[in-house]
């Protein structure tokens, strides 16, 4: 979902999680992995009695899988850039002692333009 900061008018992505689900590990992983250009930026966490709202950088451009389906062929340069960004993000996560257990094109991997990969961490 998308939310808008009323003061700044900046759009953010918001992940809404029911309060019965413990998302503290995901929040910690997001905070731990900040500072890498290919990992989504964490903004803040808000809570009410029913939900936890994780506010993140809004990534535009769609999922990598959709890009693969539409384009069908990539040049070696395009493919190596995407792969290099993904490996760089995963390497950063591993050095930060964070493991992503579900890497595949349809799992929350987004391309922003021009072809800059941003990876969104998910609940483990």
XYZ file of C-alpha atoms in Angstrom:
124
model
C 0.000 0.000 0.000
C 0.972 3.603 -0.473
C 0.768 6.331 2.144
C 1.538 10.048 1.952
C 3.236 12.135 4.620
C 0.755 14.968 5.211
C 3.502 17.486 5.991
C 6.008 16.735 3.224
C 3.622 15.164 0.665
C 6.218 12.410 0.112
C 4.805 9.012 -0.867
C 5.925 5.918 1.018
C 5.123 2.234 0.881
C 3.482 0.889 4.006
C 3.393 -2.744 5.033
C 0.437 -3.401 7.343
C 0.805 -6.345 9.702
C -1.814 -7.533 12.168
C -0.728 -7.042 15.767
C -1.083 -10.778 16.432
C 1.992 -11.324 14.221
C 5.403 -10.601 15.703
C 7.255 -8.525 13.125
C 10.069 -7.377 15.412
C 12.591 -9.545 13.558
C 11.668 -8.026 10.193
C 11.927 -4.516 11.647
C 15.330 -5.307 13.161
C 16.525 -6.765 9.832
C 15.350 -3.665 7.960
C 17.123 -1.394 10.439
C 20.284 -3.521 10.337
C 20.483 -3.463 6.539
C 20.154 0.290 6.068
C 22.792 2.173 4.137
C 23.074 -0.018 1.043
C 21.930 1.509 -2.258
C 20.147 -1.679 -3.353
C 18.126 -2.254 -0.190
C 14.872 -0.425 0.446
C 15.111 2.487 2.873
C 13.325 2.040 6.190
C 11.434 5.160 7.317
C 9.545 4.361 10.526
C 7.253 1.992 12.417
C 3.846 3.009 13.707
C 1.528 0.887 15.835
C -2.052 0.977 17.001
C -4.057 -1.596 18.915
C -4.735 -3.703 15.810
C -1.841 -3.231 13.392
C 1.839 -2.476 12.962
C 2.659 -0.179 10.043
C 6.148 -0.469 8.575
C 6.804 2.627 6.468
C 9.389 2.219 3.702
C 10.736 3.938 0.625
C 8.220 3.665 -2.203
C 9.751 1.646 -5.027
C 8.361 2.249 -8.483
C 9.119 0.184 -11.532
C 7.549 -3.177 -10.705
C 8.810 -6.638 -9.954
C 11.828 -8.087 -11.694
C 9.737 -11.078 -12.830
C 7.370 -8.776 -14.726
C 10.329 -7.083 -16.395
C 11.671 -10.514 -17.434
C 8.281 -11.559 -18.846
C 7.850 -8.353 -20.848
C 11.370 -8.014 -22.161
C 12.170 -11.758 -22.616
C 15.805 -10.972 -23.544
C 18.417 -8.894 -21.811
C 21.784 -7.804 -23.099
C 24.769 -9.152 -21.224
C 25.340 -5.646 -19.837
C 21.736 -5.360 -18.546
C 21.746 -8.837 -17.000
C 25.136 -8.347 -15.356
C 24.040 -5.006 -13.857
C 20.894 -6.531 -12.334
C 22.816 -9.545 -11.030
C 25.642 -7.366 -9.659
C 23.130 -5.223 -7.723
C 21.384 -8.287 -6.312
C 24.642 -9.974 -5.267
C 25.871 -6.734 -3.710
C 22.680 -6.412 -1.632
C 22.774 -10.055 -0.505
C 26.477 -9.771 0.357
C 25.731 -6.686 2.472
C 22.904 -8.549 4.223
C 25.146 -11.531 4.967
C 27.900 -9.293 6.348
C 25.203 -7.772 8.570
C 24.244 -11.295 9.744
C 20.888 -11.166 7.939
C 19.868 -14.091 5.740
C 17.193 -13.868 3.061
C 15.627 -17.283 2.584
C 13.345 -16.645 -0.370
C 15.223 -15.028 -3.250
C 13.395 -15.321 -6.547
C 12.287 -12.751 -9.143
C 8.651 -12.635 -8.003
C 9.454 -12.084 -4.330
C 9.532 -8.374 -3.686
C 12.396 -7.423 -5.917
C 11.740 -4.117 -7.621
C 13.414 -2.217 -10.380
C 13.545 1.526 -10.252
C 14.684 3.470 -13.233
C 17.166 3.485 -14.807
C 17.580 -0.232 -14.026
C 18.642 0.238 -10.415
C 17.708 -2.806 -8.381
C 16.163 -2.299 -4.963
C 15.530 -5.314 -2.796
C 12.780 -5.432 -0.220
C 13.326 -7.607 2.855
C 10.387 -9.793 3.866
C 9.291 -11.593 7.035
C 11.365 -14.731 7.671
